[in-house]
XYZ file of C-alpha atoms in Angstrom:
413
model
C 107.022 -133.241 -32.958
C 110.021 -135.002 -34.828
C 112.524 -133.411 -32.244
C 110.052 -135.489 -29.662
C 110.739 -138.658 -31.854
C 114.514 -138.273 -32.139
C 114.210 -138.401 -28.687
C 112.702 -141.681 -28.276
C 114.008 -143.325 -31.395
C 118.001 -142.670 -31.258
C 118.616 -143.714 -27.600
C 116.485 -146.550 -27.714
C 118.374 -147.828 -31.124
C 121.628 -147.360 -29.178
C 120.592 -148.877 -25.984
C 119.402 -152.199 -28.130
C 122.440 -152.306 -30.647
C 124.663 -152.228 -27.693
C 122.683 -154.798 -25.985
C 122.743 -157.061 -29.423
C 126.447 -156.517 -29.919
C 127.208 -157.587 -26.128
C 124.782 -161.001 -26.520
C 125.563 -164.291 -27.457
C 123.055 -164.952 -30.135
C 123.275 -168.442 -29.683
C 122.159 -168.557 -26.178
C 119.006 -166.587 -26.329
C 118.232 -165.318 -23.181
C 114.618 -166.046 -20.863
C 112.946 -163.072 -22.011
C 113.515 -163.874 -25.525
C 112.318 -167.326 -25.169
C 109.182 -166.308 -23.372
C 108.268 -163.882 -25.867
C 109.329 -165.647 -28.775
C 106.944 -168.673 -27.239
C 104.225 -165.803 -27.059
C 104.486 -164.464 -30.450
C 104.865 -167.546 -32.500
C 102.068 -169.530 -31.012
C 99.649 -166.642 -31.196
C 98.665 -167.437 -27.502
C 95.847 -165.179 -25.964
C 97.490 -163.163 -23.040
C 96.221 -163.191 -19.308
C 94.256 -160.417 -19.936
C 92.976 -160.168 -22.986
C 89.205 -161.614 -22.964
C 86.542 -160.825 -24.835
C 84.986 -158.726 -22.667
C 88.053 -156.292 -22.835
C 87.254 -152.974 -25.358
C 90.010 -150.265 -23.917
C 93.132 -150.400 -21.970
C 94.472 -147.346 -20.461
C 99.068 -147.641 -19.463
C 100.363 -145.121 -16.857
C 104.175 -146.129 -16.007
C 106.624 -144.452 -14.013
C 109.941 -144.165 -15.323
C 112.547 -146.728 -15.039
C 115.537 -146.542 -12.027
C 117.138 -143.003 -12.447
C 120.070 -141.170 -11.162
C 119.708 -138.727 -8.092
C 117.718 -135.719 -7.969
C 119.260 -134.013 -5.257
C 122.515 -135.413 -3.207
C 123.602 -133.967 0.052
C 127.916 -132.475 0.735
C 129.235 -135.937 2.173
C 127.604 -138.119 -0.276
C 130.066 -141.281 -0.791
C 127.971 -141.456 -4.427
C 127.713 -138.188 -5.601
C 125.595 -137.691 -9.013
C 128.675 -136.070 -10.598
C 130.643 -139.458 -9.592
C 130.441 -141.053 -13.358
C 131.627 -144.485 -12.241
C 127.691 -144.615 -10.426
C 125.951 -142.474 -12.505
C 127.227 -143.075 -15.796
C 124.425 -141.035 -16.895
C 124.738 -138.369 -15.142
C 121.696 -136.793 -12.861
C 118.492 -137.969 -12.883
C 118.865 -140.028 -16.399
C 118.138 -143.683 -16.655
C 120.327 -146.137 -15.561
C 121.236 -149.085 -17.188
C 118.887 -150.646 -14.566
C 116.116 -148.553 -15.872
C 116.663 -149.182 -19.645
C 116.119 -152.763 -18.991
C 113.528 -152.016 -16.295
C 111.251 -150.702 -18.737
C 112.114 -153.247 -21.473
C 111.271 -155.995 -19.682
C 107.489 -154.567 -18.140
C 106.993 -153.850 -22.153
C 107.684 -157.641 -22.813
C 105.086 -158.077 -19.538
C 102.693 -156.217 -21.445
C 102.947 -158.013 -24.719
C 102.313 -161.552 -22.325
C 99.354 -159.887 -20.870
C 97.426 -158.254 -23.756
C 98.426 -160.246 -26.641
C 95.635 -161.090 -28.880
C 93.791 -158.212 -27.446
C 96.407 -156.267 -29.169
C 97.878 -157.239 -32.396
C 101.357 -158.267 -32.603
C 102.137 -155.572 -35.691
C 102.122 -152.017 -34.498
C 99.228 -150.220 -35.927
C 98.604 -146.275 -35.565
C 94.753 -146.947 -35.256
C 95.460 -149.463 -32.550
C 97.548 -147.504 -30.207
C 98.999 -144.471 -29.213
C 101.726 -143.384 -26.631
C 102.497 -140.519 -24.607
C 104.841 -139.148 -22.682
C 105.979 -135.988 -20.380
C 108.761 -134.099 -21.954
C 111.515 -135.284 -19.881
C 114.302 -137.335 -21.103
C 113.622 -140.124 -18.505
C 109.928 -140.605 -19.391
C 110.449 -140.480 -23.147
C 113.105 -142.871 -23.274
C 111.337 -144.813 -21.052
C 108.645 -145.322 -23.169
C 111.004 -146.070 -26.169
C 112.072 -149.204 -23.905
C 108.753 -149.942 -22.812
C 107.500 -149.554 -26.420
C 110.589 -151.855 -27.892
C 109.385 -154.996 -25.417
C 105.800 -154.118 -26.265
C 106.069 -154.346 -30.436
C 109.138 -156.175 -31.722
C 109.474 -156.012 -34.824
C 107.840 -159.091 -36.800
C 106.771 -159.954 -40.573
C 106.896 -156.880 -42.782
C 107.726 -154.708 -40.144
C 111.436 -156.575 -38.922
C 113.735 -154.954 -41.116
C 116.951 -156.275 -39.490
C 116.559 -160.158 -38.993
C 119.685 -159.070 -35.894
C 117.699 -156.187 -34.547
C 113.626 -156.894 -33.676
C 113.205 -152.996 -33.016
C 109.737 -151.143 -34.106
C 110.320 -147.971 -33.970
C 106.804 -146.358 -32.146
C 106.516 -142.663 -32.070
C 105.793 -140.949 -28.805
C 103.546 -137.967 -28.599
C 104.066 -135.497 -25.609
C 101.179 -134.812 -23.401
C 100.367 -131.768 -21.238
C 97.710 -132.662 -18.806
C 99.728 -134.281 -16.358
C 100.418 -131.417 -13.611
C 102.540 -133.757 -11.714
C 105.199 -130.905 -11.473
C 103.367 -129.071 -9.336
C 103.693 -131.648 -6.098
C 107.510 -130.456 -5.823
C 107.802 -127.471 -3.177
C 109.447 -125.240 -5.440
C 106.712 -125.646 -8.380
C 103.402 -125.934 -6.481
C 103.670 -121.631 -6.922
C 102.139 -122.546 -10.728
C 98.725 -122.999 -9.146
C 98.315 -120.686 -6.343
C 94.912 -122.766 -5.083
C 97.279 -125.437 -5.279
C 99.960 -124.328 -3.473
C 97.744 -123.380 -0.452
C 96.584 -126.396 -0.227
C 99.452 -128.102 -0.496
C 100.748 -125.741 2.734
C 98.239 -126.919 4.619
C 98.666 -130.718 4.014
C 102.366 -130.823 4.259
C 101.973 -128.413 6.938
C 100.004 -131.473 8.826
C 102.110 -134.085 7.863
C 105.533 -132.221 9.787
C 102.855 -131.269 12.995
C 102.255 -135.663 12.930
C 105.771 -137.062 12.206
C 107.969 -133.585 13.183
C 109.726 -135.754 16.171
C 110.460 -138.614 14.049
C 111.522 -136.691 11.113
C 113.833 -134.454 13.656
C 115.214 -137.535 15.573
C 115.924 -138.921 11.849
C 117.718 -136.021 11.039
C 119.426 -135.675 13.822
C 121.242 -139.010 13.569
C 121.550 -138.391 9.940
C 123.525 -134.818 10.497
C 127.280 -135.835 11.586
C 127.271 -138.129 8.366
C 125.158 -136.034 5.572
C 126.233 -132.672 6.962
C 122.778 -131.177 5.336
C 121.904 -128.516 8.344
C 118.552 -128.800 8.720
C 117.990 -126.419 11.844
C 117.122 -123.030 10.196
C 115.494 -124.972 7.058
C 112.439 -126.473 9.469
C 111.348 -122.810 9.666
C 108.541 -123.122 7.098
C 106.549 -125.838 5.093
C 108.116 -125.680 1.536
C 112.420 -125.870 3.389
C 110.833 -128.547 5.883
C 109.851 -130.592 2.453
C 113.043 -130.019 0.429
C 115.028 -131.170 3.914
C 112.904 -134.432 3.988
C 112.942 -134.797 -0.277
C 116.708 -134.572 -0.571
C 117.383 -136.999 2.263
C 114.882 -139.437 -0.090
C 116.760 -138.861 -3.025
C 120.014 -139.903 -1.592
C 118.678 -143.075 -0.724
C 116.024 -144.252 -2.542
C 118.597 -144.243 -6.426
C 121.281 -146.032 -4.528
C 118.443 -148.602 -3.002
C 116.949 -148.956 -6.582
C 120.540 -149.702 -8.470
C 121.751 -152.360 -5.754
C 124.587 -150.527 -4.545
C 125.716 -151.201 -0.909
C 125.067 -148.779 1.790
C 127.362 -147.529 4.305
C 126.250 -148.619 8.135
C 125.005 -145.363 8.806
C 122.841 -144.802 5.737
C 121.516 -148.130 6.092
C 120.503 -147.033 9.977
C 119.106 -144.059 8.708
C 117.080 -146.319 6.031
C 115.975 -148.840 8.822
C 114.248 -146.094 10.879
C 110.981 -145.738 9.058
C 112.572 -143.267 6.235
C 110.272 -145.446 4.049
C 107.212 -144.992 5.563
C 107.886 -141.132 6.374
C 108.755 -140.576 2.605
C 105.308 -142.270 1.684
C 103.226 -140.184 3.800
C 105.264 -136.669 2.781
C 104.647 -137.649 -0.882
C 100.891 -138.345 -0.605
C 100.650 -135.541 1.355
C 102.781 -133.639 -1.306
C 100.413 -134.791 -3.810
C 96.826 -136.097 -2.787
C 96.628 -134.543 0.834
C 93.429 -132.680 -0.380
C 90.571 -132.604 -2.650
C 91.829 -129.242 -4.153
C 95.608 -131.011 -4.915
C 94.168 -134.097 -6.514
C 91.302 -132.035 -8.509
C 94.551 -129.982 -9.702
C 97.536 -132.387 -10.177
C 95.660 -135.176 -12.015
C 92.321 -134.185 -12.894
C 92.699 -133.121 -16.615
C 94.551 -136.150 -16.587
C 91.654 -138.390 -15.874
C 89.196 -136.279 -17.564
C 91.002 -137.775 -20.999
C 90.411 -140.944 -19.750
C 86.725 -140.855 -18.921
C 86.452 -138.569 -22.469
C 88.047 -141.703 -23.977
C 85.971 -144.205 -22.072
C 82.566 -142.299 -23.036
C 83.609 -142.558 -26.893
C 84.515 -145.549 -27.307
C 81.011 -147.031 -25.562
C 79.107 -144.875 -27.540
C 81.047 -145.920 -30.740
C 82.732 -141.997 -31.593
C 85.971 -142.935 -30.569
C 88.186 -142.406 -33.591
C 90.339 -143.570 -34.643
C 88.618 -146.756 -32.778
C 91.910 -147.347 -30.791
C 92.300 -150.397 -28.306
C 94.930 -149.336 -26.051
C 96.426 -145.821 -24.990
C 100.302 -145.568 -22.821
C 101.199 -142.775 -21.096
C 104.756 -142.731 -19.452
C 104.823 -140.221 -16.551
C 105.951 -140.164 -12.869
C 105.687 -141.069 -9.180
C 103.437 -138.065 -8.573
C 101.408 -139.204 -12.007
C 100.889 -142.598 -10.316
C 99.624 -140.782 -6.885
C 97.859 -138.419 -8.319
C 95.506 -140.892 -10.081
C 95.180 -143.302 -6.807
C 93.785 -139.557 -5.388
C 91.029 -139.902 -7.831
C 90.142 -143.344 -6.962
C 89.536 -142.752 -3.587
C 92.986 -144.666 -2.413
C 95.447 -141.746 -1.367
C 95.519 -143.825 2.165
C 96.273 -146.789 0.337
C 96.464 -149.403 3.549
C 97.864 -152.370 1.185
C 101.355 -151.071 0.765
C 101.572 -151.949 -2.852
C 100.775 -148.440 -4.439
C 104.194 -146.716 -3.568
C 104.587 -145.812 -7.028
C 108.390 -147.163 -7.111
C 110.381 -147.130 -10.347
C 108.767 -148.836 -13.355
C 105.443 -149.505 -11.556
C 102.403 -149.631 -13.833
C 98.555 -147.900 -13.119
C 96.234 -150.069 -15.557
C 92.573 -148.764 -16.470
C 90.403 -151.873 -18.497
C 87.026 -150.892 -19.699
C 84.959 -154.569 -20.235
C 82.079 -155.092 -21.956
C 79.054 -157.577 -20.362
C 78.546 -159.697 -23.239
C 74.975 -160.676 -21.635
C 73.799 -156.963 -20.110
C 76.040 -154.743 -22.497
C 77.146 -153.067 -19.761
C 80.435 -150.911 -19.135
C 82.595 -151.444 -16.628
C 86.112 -150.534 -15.405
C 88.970 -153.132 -13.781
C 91.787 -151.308 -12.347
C 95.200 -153.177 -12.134
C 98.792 -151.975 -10.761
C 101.684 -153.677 -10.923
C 104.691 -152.858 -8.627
C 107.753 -152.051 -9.911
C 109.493 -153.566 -7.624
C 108.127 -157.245 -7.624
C 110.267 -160.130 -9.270
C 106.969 -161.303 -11.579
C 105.279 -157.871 -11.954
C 102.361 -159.433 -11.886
C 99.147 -157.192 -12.185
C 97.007 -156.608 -8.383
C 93.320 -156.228 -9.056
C 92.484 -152.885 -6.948
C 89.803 -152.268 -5.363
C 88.055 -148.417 -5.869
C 86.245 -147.820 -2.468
C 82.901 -147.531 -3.027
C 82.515 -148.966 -6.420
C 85.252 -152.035 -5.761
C 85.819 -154.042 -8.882
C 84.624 -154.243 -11.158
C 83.153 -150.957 -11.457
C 80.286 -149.761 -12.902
C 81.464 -146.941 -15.564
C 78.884 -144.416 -15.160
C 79.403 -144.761 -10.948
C 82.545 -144.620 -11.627
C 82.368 -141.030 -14.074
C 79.839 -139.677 -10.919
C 82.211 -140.897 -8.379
C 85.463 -138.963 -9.879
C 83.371 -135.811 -11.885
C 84.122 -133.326 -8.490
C 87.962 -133.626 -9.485
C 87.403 -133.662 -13.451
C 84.939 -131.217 -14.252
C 87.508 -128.485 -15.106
C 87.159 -126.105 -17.894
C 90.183 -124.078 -18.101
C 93.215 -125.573 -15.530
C 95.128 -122.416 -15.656
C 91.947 -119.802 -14.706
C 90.664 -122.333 -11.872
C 94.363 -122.608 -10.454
C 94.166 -118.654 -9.256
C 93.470 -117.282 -6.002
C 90.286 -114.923 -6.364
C 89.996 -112.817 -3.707
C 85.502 -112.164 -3.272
């Protein structure tokens, strides 16, 4: 547990001490302003009415380094003058990604939550990965500055708020090489990605083909089965999507190949990565949203202890997707729920003040958008608000799991 913390606490003391040392104190930047405007005038956030009990926090992590890269590359992951960082850590970008949706949350929720950090109040999670717990030490630092007995330097408003690790997100089981973990999942997961290529195969091969002379990835011999067809598709993604993110200019060609739907093909091969089936979503997020529901259930019926107000888990793209599954919305037709880089999943359970009773608001706010201001989303068939105990019948067929790891094996009758 303390390795977990030394995690989270030393980069995110860095990150801000190098921040501090490079700012002109006596120009306080927007942020600052904002939030010191929010803390000192005790003003209720957007959010926080009196209706509101519980707040549930998924985030994916801030803007990362590449994953995968491809020979010909002009910004390989190894290139430290891109990726200072090195592969797949946060970026600069990322640090202040997170840090400023934390400061979005502390607008939204304040009064709801208090403005010292209190164990019994709140708790956060995180996957063990460096990029999710240090995103949630950023997150964390924009959500709880320090203030009254907890600043201890006057030049550095840092709380330091522990981060616990969680393992009931399965997210890791989405990527081709992993989904082997649940053998159920994996053949479902053949089967939906296995659609997905039958659908799009001509515009993924036309793609690919212009993409060749430039990326030299050969992708001929690799289309012969599901899982090499996915990796093909994944690493042309991830040499795109980090360079996108961090601002960097593309070359012509990459920004043809970026023009010609890779977008909209990427979406479709993640959902169908992910949430393509019952069986995937039951087994990538399901535990997952058990906790929430367990939560949910104890704090109506007053068991809930300690009595907290708000829970933050800080996870992935495939975290995000994985709970959309559950609500009914992998064929999201807004466009909004991409899951991009510092995007936020929000779960509310309200309180009728004149019936007493429960229901749920879902919010998500895109990571991408210059206000990251929260869209109420609808769950189809309950919309919203929903009705909690529709909701817990509506979801039980992908949370009614007993033991993950038994359920996950192919038993042959």
């Amino acid at each position: 547990m303390s390795a977990c913390l030394i995690w989270i606490c030393v980069p995110t003391l860095a990150v801000l001490l190098i921040f501090y040392s490079l700012t002109d104190v006596s120009k306080p930047d927007v942020d600052g302003v904002i939030a010191s405007t929010i803390w000192s005038t005790n003003t209720f956030g957007a959010r926080a009415a009196p209706t509101l009990q519980l707040v549930f926090i998924f985030t994916r992590h801030g803007s990362r380094g590449p994953t995968f890269t491809y020979p010909s590359c002009p910004y390989h992951p190894l290139n430290t003058n891109h990726w200072p960082n090195g592969w797949m850590a946060l970026t600069a970008r990322g640090h202040v990604q997170m840090y400023k949706l934390g400061l979005k949350f502390r607008a939204l929720y304040n009064g709801f939550l208090d403005r010292i950090y209190h164990p019994k109040d709140f708790q956060a999670n995180s996957t063990l990965f460096a990029r999710t717990m240090i995103s949630a030490g950023q997150f964390l630092a924009g959500l709880f500055p320090s203030h009254g007995y907890q600043l201890w330097n006057k030049y550095l408003p840092w709380q330091p708020v522990p981060v616990y690790p969680t393992y009931k997100d399965y997210q890791k089981i989405a990527y081709a090489l992993l989904t082997t973990k649940c053998p159920r999942f994996h053949e479902a997961w053949n089967k939906s990605v296995a659609k997905f290529f039958l659908k799009y195969r001509k515009n993924i091969t036309d793609l690919l083909e212009y993409a060749k002379p430039f990326t030299k990835i050969e992708f001929d011999e690799s289309f012969n089965d599901t899982e090499s067809s996915w990796m093909t598709m994944y690493t042309m993604w991830e040499s795109f999507f980090p360079i996108i993110e961090e601002g960097i200019p593309l070359p012509s060609w990459m920004d043809e190949v970026y023009q010609r739907n890779m977008t909209f093909l990427t979406s479709k091969a993640m959902r169908a990565a992910s949430v393509g089936s019952d069986t995937q979503i039951r087994y990538i997020e399901g535990v997952y949203f058990k906790e929430i529901m367990n939560l949910m259930s104890a704090k109506i019926k007053g068991t809930l202890r300690p009595n907290r107000k708000m829970f933050y888990f800080s996870g992935h793209d495939f975290t995000l997707l994985g709970l959309q599954g559950v609500l009914g919305l992998t064929y999201d037709p807004t466009g909004h729920l991409d899951a991009r880089t510092g995007s936020a999943l929000i779960f509310e359970l309200h309180k009728d003040l004149q019936t007493e009773k429960f229901y749920v608001e879902v919010l998500y706010i895109d990571g991408s958008s210059p206000d990251k201001e929260p869209l109420e989303i609808n769950i189809p068939g309950c919309d919203s608000p929903c009705d909690f105990y529709l909701l817990l019948n509506k979801t039980e067929k992908y949370t009614n799991i007993t033991d993950w790891k038994r359920e996950c094996q192919i038993i042959d009758n």
